[in-house]
Amino acid sequence: MTLPQKPNPFNPGYGELPPLLAGRDIVLNRLRQSLIAVKQQVRQATPIALIGPRGCGKTALLAWIQLEAKALKLPVIILDKQAFGNLDSLQRKLYTHTQKRQQFRELLLGGEIKDPILNLVSLNAGDKRTSQTDVQAILFLEQLLSSINMKGFIVLIDEAHDMPSEVSKVFYDAAQQVAQSLPILLVIAGTPDLEMVLNRSHATFSERIQVERIGRLNREEAKQALIKPFGASVTFSDHDLNMVLNEAQNYPYFIQLWGYGLWEVLASTQKGYVGKTEIDAARVEFSQRAWDLYNRRMLELDVNNMLVPITEMALRIGEKRQPTSVDFAVTAQRIAGNNSLLEAEEKLMHISFIWQPEMNQWEYGIPSLAAYVSREGISVVLDHLIVYGLLTTLKVVAQCFGPPPDNQTIMLKSELEAALTSELGGNSQAEMAKDLITTLIDLGILGLDLRGENIQFNAPHLVQKVIIEATQKGLLPA
């Protein structure tokens, strides 16, 4: 038997609806019941938040909701970054969905519109609008939402973590108010920092939101997501299937990559069996696209000055241990330095390197990314140190603090300055020693306490690996 003659059903792209939403039955059932409630014009003021790492299927679930809503003949409003970038663009977007546009055109007034309700007129006419207080903006948004469809509608917001707080607070409060009198379902999706973003916005609805955590699948779910779309005409070698699942690591995006690659191989060979030969052929594209993802994430970490603390965390945890709340707290503190810890925690949650899928449990967003960062982060940091001419300085620092795990983590800044000054050639180099320490602090390898008296060694495992690699390359004496 051979592969059915139909287009490749796998969609290895963020936001694409996969051929099978495996492992999401409970979430889909709850979403379906909420949609049916809107269809039956049941008022439900509880919004839903889909929260999880990138590539786990949140946007795909929004696409599923859109299809289900269409089948139920429910209007759907999709708000993207362009729509919610500021309050004005959000108002204009909602206005395009109102059923009262003609009525408001007939009320058209020239000049400046001062009543927030009559701003509806100016949205069409392009008049100058006065700035609105939060109360006025909420009233205006309530009027817009109430004018869309009295029988009910759905609002979908992807990447809601990027909605500015000045927009989210007034919009969410307005939506919450209108949902008490009209059948509206609001579903938002975002990375794990979304909960913190909502709390920061002080929107009242953030205390009532229904959170659905969308993470990696379990082994059986991943298996079904991969093999079921092929149908009964294609068989898999159990040994080789397990090899693919091991490499996919139950990560939905990787499952789609493997499915797409294997389908293309079978389509070209007209075979109905997946074994080592087919897997080796499909692995070529999988490896390239996985590498592309890893590199984008590495660049993101580096640009946001998070590479050192996250590489240190990955090396400290190792490949056999799961991360914990302590790992999260320590890494966030090192990202923050002497800046806002809350902002650092939000950044760390957004990157989804580790996240909390359920109470008292933490895990890697993509375990293979952690392994990649552990390996490649060393080389990237080494390159930075070479550019700054800090390799010798780093070795002195490592000698002062000692190797992990028994190294001291804090020492007086004056003591480290003295050690570096001596290494550089004496008292005349004291200012240079201070500058070198400052650069290592900027890189995140060292930290400075609030009083400026103590130096903290923030990356002992990473520094040890960097020195080993530099020594092997002949950049440092053995």
Short mmCIF file of C-alpha atoms in Angstrom, two decimals, residues 58-59 90 116 127-128 202 256 287 371 379 421 431 463:
data_model
loop_
_atom_site.label_atom_id
_atom_site.label_comp_id
_atom_site.label_asym_id
_atom_site.label_seq_id
_atom_site.Cartn_x
_atom_site.Cartn_y
_atom_site.Cartn_z
CA LYS A 58 -2.02 27.97 21.21
CA THR A 59 -2.51 29.74 17.88
CA LEU A 90 -8.29 49.04 18.69
CA PRO A 116 -16.68 59.48 24.04
CA ASP A 127 -12.30 63.92 12.92
CA LYS A 128 -9.90 64.91 15.66
CA HIS A 202 -4.65 45.73 36.93
CA GLN A 256 4.66 18.63 12.65
CA SER A 287 17.55 19.01 11.52
CA ALA A 371 20.90 20.84 25.49
CA SER A 379 31.16 29.00 22.34
CA THR A 421 45.58 44.53 39.48
CA GLU A 431 41.63 51.41 37.00
CA VAL A 463 33.08 29.93 33.24
#
